Tab-separated table of C-alpha atoms in Angstrom:
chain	number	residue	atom	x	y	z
A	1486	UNK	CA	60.421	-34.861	34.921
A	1487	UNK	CA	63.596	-32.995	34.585
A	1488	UNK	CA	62.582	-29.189	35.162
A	1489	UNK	CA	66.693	-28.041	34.357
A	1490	UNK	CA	67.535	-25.552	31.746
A	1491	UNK	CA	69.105	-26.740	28.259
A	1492	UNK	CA	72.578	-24.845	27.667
A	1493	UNK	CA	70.798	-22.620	25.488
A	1494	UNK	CA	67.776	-22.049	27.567
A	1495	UNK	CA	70.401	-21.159	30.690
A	1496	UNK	CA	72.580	-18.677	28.217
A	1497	UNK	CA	68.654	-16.962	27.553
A	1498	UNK	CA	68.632	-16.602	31.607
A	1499	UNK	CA	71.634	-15.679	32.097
A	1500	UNK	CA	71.682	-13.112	29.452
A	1501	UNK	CA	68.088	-12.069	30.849
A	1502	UNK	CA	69.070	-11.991	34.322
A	1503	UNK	CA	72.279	-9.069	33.636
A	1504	UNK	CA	69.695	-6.992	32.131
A	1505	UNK	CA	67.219	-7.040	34.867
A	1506	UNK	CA	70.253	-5.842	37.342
A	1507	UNK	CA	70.877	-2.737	35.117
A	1508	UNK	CA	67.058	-2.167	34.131
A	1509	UNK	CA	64.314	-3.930	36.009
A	1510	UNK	CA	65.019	-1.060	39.196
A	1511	UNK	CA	63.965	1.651	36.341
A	1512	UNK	CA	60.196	0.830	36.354
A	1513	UNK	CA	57.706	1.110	39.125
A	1514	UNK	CA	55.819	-2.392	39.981
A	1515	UNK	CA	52.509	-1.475	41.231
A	1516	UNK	CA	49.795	1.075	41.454
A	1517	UNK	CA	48.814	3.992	39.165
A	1518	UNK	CA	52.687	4.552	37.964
A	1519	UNK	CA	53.192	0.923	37.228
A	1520	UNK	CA	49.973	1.319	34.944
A	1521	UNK	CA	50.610	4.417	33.241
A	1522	UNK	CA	54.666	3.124	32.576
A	1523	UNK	CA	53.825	-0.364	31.365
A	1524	UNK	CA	53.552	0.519	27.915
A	1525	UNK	CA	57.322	1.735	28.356
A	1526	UNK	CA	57.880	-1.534	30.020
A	1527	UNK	CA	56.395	-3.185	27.116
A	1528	UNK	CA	59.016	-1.222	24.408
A	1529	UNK	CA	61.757	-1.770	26.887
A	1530	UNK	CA	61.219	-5.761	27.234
A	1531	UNK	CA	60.864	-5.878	23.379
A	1532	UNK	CA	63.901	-3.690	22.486
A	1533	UNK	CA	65.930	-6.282	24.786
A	1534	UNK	CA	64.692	-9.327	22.945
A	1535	UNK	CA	62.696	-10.383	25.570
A	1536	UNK	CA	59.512	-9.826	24.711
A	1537	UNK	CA	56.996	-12.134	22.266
A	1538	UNK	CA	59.398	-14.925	22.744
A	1539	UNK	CA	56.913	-17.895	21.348
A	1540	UNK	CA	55.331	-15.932	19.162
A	1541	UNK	CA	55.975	-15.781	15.125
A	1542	UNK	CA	59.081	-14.063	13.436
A	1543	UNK	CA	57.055	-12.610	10.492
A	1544	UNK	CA	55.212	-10.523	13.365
A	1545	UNK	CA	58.636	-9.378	15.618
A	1546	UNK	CA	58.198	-12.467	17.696
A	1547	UNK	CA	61.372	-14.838	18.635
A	1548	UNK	CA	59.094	-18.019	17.246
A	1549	UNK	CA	60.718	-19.900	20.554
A	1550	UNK	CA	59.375	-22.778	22.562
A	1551	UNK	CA	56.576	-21.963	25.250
A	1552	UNK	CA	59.336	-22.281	27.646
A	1553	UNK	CA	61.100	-19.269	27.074
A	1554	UNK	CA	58.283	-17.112	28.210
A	1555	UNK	CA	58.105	-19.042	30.948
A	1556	UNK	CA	61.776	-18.067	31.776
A	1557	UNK	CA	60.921	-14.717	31.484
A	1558	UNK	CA	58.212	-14.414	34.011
A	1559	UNK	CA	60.353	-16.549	36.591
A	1560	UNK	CA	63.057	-13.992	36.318
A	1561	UNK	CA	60.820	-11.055	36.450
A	1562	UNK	CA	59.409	-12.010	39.793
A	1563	UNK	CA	63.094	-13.015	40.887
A	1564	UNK	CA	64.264	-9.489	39.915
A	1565	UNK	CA	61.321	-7.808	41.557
A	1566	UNK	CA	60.450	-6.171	38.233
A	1567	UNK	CA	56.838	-5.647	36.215
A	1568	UNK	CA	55.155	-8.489	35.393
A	1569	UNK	CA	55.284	-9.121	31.919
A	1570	UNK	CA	52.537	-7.214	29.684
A	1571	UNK	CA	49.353	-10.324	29.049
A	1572	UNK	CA	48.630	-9.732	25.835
A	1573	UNK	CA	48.937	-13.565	24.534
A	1574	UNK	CA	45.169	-14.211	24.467
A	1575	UNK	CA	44.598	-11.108	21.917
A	1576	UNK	CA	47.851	-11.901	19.996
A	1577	UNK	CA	46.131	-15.572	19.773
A	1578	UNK	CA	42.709	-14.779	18.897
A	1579	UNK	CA	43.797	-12.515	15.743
A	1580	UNK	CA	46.475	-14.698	15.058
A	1581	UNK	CA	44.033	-17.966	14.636
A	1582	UNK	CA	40.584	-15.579	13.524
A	1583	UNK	CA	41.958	-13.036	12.028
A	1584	UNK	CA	42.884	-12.437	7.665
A	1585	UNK	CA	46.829	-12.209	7.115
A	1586	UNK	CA	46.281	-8.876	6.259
A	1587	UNK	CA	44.836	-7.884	9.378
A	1588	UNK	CA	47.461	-9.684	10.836
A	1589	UNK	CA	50.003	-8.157	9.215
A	1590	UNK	CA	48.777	-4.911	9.536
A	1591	UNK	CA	48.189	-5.332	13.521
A	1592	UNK	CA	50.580	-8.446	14.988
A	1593	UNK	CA	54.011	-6.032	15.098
A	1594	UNK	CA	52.310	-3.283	16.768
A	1595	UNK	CA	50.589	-5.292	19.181
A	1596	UNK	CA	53.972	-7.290	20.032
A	1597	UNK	CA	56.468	-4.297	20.106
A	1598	UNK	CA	54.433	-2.138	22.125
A	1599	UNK	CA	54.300	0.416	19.628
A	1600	UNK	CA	50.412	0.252	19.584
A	1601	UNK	CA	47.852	-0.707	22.656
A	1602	UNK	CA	45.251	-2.250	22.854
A	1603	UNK	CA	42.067	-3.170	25.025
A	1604	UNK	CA	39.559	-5.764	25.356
A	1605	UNK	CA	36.023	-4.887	24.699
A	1606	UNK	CA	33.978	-7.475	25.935
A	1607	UNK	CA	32.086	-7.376	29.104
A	1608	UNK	CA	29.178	-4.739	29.716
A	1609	UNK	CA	27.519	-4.097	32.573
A	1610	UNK	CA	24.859	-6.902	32.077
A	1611	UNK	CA	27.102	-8.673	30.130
A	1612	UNK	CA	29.825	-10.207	31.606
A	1613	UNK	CA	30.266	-14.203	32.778
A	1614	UNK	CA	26.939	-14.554	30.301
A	1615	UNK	CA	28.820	-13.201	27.298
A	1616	UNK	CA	26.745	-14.075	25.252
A	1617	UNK	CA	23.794	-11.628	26.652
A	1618	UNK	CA	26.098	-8.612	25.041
A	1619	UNK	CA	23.887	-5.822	23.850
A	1620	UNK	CA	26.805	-3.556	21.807
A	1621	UNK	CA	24.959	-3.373	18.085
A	1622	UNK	CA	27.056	-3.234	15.126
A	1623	UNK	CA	25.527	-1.832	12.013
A	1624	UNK	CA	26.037	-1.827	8.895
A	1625	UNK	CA	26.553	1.137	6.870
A	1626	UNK	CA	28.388	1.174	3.335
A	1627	UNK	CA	31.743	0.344	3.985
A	1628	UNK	CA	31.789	0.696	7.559
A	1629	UNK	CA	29.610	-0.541	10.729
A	1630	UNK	CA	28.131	1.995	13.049
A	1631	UNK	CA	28.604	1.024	16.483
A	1632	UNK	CA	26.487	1.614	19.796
A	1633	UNK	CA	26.810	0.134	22.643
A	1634	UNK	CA	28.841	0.404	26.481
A	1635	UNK	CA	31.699	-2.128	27.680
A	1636	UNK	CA	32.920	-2.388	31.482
A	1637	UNK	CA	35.778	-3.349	33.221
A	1638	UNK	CA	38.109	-2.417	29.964
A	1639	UNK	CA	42.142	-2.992	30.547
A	1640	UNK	CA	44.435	-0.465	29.289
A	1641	UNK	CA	41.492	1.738	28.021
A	1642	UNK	CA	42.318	4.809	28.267
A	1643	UNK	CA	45.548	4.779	26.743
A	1644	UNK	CA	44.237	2.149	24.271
A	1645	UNK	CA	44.984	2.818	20.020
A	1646	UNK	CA	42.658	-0.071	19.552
A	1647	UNK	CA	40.156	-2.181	20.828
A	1648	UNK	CA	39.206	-5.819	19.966
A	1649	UNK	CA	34.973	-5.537	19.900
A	1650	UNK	CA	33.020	-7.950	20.185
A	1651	UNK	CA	29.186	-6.226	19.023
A	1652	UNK	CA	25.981	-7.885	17.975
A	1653	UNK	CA	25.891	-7.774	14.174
A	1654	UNK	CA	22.437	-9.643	13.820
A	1655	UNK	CA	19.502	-10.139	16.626
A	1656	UNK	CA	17.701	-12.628	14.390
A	1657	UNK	CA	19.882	-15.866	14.604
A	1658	UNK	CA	20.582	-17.537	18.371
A	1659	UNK	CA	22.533	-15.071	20.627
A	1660	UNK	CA	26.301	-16.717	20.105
A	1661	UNK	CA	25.858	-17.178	16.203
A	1662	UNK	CA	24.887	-12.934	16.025
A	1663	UNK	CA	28.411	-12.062	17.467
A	1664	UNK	CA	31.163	-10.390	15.764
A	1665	UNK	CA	34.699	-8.984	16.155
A	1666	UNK	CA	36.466	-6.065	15.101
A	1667	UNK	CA	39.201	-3.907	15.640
A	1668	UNK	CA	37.887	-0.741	16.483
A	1669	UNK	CA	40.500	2.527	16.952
A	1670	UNK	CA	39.757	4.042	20.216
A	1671	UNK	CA	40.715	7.783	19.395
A	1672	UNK	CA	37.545	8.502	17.351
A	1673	UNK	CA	34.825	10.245	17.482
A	1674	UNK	CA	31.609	8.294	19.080
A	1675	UNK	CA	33.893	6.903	21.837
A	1676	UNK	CA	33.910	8.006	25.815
A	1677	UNK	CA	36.112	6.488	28.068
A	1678	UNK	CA	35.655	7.004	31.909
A	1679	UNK	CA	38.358	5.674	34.345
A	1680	UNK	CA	36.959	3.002	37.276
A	1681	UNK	CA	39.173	3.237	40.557
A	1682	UNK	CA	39.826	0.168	42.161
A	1683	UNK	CA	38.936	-1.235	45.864
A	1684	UNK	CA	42.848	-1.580	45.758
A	1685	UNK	CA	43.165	2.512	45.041
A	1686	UNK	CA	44.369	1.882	41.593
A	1687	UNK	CA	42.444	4.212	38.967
A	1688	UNK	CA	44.116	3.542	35.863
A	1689	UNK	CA	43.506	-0.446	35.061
A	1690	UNK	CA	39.957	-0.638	34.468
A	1691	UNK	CA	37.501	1.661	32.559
A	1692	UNK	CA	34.331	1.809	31.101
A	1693	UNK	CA	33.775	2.402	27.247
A	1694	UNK	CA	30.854	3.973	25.885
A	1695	UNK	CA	30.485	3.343	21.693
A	1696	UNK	CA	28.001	6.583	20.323
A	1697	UNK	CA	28.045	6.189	16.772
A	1698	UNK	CA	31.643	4.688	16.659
A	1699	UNK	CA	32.610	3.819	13.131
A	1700	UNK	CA	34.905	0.608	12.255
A	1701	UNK	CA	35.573	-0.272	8.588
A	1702	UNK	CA	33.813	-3.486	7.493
A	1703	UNK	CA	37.266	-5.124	6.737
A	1704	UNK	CA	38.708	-4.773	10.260
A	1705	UNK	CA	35.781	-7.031	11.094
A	1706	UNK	CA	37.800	-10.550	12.634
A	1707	UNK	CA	36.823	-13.543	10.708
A	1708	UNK	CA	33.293	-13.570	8.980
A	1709	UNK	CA	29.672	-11.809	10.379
A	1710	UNK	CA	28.784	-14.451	13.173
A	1711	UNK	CA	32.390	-15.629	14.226
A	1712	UNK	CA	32.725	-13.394	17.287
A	1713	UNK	CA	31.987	-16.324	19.500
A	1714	UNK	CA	34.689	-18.145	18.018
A	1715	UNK	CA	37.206	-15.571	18.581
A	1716	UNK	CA	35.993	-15.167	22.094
A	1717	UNK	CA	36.378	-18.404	22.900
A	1718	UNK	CA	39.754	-18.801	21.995
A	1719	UNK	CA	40.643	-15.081	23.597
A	1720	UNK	CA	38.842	-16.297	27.241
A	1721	UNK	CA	40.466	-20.256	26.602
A	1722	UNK	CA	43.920	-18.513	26.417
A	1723	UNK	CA	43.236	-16.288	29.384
A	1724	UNK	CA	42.654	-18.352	32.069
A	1725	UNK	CA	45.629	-20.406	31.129
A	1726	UNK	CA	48.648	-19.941	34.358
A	1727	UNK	CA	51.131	-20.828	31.861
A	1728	UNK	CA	50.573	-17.750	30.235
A	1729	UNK	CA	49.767	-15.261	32.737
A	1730	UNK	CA	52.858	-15.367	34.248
A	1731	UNK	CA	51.781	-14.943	38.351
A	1732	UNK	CA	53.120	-18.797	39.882
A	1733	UNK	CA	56.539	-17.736	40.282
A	1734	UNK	CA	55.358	-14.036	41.549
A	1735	UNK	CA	53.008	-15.627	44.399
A	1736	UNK	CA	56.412	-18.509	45.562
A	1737	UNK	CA	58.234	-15.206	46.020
A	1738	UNK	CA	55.523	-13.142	47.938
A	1739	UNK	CA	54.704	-16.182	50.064
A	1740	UNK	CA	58.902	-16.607	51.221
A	1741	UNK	CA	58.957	-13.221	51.629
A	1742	UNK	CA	55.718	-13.418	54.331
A	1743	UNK	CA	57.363	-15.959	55.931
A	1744	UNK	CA	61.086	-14.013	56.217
A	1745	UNK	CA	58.386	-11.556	58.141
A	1746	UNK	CA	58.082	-13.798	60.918
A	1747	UNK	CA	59.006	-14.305	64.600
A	1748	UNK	CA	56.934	-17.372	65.389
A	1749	UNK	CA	55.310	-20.205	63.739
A	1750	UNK	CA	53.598	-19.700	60.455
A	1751	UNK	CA	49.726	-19.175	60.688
A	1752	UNK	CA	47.960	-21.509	59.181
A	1753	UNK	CA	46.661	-18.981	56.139
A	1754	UNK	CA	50.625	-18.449	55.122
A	1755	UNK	CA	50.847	-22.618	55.299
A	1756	UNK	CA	47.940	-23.105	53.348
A	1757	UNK	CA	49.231	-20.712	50.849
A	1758	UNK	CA	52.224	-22.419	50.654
A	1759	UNK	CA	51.240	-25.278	49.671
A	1760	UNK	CA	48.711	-23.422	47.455
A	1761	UNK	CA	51.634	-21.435	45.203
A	1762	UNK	CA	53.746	-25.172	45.191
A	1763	UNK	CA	50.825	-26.913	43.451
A	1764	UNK	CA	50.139	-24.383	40.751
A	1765	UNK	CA	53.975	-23.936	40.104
A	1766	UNK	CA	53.865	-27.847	39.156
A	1767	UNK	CA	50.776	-27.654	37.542
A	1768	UNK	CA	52.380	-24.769	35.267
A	1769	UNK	CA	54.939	-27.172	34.604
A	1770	UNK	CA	52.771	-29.488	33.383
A	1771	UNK	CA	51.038	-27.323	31.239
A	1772	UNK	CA	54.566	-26.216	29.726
A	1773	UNK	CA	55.094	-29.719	28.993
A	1774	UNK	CA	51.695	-30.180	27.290
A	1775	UNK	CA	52.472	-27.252	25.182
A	1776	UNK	CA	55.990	-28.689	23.743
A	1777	UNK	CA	54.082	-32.197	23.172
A	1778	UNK	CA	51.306	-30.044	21.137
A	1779	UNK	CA	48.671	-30.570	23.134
A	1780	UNK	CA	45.941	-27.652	22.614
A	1781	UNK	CA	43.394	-26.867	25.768
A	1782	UNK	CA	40.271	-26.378	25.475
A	1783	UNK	CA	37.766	-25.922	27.865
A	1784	UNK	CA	40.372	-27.431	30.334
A	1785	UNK	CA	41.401	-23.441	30.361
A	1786	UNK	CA	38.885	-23.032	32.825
A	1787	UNK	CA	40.741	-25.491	35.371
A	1788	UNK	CA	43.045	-23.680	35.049
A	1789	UNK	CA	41.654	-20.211	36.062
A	1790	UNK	CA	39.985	-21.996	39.365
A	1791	UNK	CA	43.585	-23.158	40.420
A	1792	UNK	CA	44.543	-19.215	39.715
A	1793	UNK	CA	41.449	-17.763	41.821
A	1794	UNK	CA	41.985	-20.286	44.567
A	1795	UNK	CA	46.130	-19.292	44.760
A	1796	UNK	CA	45.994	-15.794	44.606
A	1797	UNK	CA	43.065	-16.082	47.291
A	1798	UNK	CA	45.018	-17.882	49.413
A	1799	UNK	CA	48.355	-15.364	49.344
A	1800	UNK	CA	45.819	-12.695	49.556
A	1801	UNK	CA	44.525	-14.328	52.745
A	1802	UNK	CA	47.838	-14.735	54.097
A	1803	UNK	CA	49.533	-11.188	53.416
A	1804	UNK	CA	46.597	-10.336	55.185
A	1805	UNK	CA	47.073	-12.713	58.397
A	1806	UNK	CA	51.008	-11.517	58.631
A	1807	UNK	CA	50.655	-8.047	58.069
A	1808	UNK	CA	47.041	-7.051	58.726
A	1809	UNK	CA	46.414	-3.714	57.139
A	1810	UNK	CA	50.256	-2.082	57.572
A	1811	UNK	CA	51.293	-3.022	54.544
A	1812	UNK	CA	49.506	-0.852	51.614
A	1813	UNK	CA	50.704	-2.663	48.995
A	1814	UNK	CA	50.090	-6.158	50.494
A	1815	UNK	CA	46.302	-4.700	51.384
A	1816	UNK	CA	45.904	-3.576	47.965
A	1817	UNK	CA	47.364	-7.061	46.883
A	1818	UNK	CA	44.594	-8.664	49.054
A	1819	UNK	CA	41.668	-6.448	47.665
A	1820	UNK	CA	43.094	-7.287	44.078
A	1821	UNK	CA	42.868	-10.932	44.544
A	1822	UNK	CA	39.135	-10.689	45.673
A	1823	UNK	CA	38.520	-9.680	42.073
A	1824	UNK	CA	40.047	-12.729	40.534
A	1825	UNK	CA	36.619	-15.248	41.377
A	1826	UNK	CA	34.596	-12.436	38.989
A	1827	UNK	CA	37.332	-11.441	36.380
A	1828	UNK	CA	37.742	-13.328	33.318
A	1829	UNK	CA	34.135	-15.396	33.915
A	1830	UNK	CA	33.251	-15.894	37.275
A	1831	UNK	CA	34.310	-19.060	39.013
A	1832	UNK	CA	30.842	-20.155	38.979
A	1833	UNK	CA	30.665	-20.325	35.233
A	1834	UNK	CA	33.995	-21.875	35.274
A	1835	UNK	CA	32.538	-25.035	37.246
A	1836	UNK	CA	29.782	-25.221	35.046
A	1837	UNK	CA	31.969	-25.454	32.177
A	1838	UNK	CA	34.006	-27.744	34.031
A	1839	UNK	CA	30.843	-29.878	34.664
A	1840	UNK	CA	29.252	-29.920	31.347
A	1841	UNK	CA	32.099	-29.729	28.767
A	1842	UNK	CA	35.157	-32.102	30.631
A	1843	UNK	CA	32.885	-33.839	32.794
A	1844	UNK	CA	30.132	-34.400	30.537
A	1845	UNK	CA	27.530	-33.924	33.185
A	1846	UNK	CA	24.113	-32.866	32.226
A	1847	UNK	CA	24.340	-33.703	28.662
């Protein structure tokens, strides 16, 4: 496979590549700043024309192969800048669920930065098992009434909107009584409180609670019952590496370990090297999928094993290098713990594995 840039793919890098000298040293690249800035990282991407690369012109995107983006995140972790802002899964599950109006009414904002947004799916007994959600959406004239608590919420606290997933009907099997909306998250009826981190960072995750919430019926995604739909095709683009963006970030922490050391490499940095190597190639071949049109399905789920397993093992190895006198590489480490429980739980991810790919059990 040839992995080189076309001329116009190089000229994108290039031009890429000035800006980050002159910019990327502006923005802060972890912890609470890098949090409350990224929506400033977001506009500042976008304004530069690098930002929503792949995704449609009639929304602000660049409508530009897969590989661009790609581009874009290897040259971010080059420059040492913020990772680029994941909001591809939401941007694909209105963008295949959703009415063009909603679409057109949501899409720009949602690429340009302009307007956030959060994910409202997991609750506290309600996370890997979806489909267990207890947040009730009710019907009431124009509007539904909602009540209910989400966990582990991205971005929630500075959030305009929130893509819902609520329980619109408790008389049909669990995944056909799902629904969507987009929900706006200054109201009254919501309460946000902040979660801090094992890694000291307070201003990622939050919990939501919905008291009497009100959405308008047409914001609802798709049709009553399609929530499971939309899910599936948020989590499915989720656990993709090609479009999170983190295989050229972990090559670059893993040669900087190594720059760290006197002696021969123990075997947790090894391991880890070899770790970041496969997933860069399996990115690759994901990349190439995408130009051929191939669509993944439950093979997403591959996909975020390979993720947990790499960022384990450069957690693993920051942590045999520099032990605890790093902060940043700790908080790294802690961070990566998370990754086997965020975004379904690896466990679930081998059972989909086994029973939808493998067949087994059927």
């Amino acid at each position: 496979m040839d992995f080189r840039d076309s001329p116009q793919e190089a000229e994108f890098r290039a031009r890429l590549r000035a800006w980050l000298a002159e910019t990327a040293g502006r923005f802060p690249t972890s912890g609470d700043e890098y949090w409350a800035r990224q929506g400033e990282w977001h506009q500042a991407l976008y304004a530069a024309g690098f930002f929503g690369s792949s995704w449609p012109k009639e929304f602000g995107g660049h409508e530009l192969p897969p590989v661009y983006d790609v581009i874009v995140d290897e040259e971010l972790a080059i420059a040492g800048a913020p990772p680029r802002p994941s909001l591809g899964y939401l941007v694909q599950g209105l963008g295949r669920h959703g009415s063009k109006e909603l679409q057109q009414r949501f899409l720009p904002g949602m690429i340009n930065g302009t307007e956030r947004w959060c994910q409202g799916f997991s609750e506290p007994g309600a996370g890997s098992d979806l489909a267990s959600l207890t947040t009730t959406a009710t019907r009431d004239g124009d509007e539904y009434v909602v009540h209910g608590h989400k966990i582990w919420t991205s971005y929630s606290d500075v959030a305009d909107w929130c893509l819902l997933l609520a329980r619109t009907d408790s008389e049909v099997p669990r995944h056909k009584g799902i629904s969507a909306f987009i929900i706006a998250m200054k109201q009254p009826g919501v309460e946000q409180r902040p979660l801090q981190m094992i890694s000291g960072v307070t201003r990622e995750f939050g919990q939501v609670h919905f008291d009497g919430a009100r959405v308008p019926a047409d914001q609802m995604v798709g049709a009553p019952g399609d929530g499971w739909k939309l899910a599936m095709t948020v989590v499915g683009h989720e656990r993709e590496p090609s479009t999170l963006g983190y295989a050229a970030r972990y090559g670059k922490l893993v040669r900087q370990l190594a720059a760290r050391l006197d002696g021969p490499a123990p075997d947790d940095l090894a391991w880890a090297a070899v770790q970041t190597e496969m997933l860069r190639l399996h990115v690759r071949r994901r990349l190439s999928e995408q130009l051929d049109g191939v669509v993944h399905g439950p093979d997403g789920s591959l996909d975020k094993l390979l993720m947990t397993w790499v960022d384990q093992s450069v957690g693993h190895a920051a942590l045999a290098v520099t032990g605890t006198a790093d902060p940043e590489l700790l908080g790294s480490y802690f961070y990566s713990r998370a990754q086997s429980v965020m975004g379904g739980t690896s466990q679930i991810q081998k059972n989909i594995i086994a029973s939808r790919i493998l067949g087994l059990g059927v």
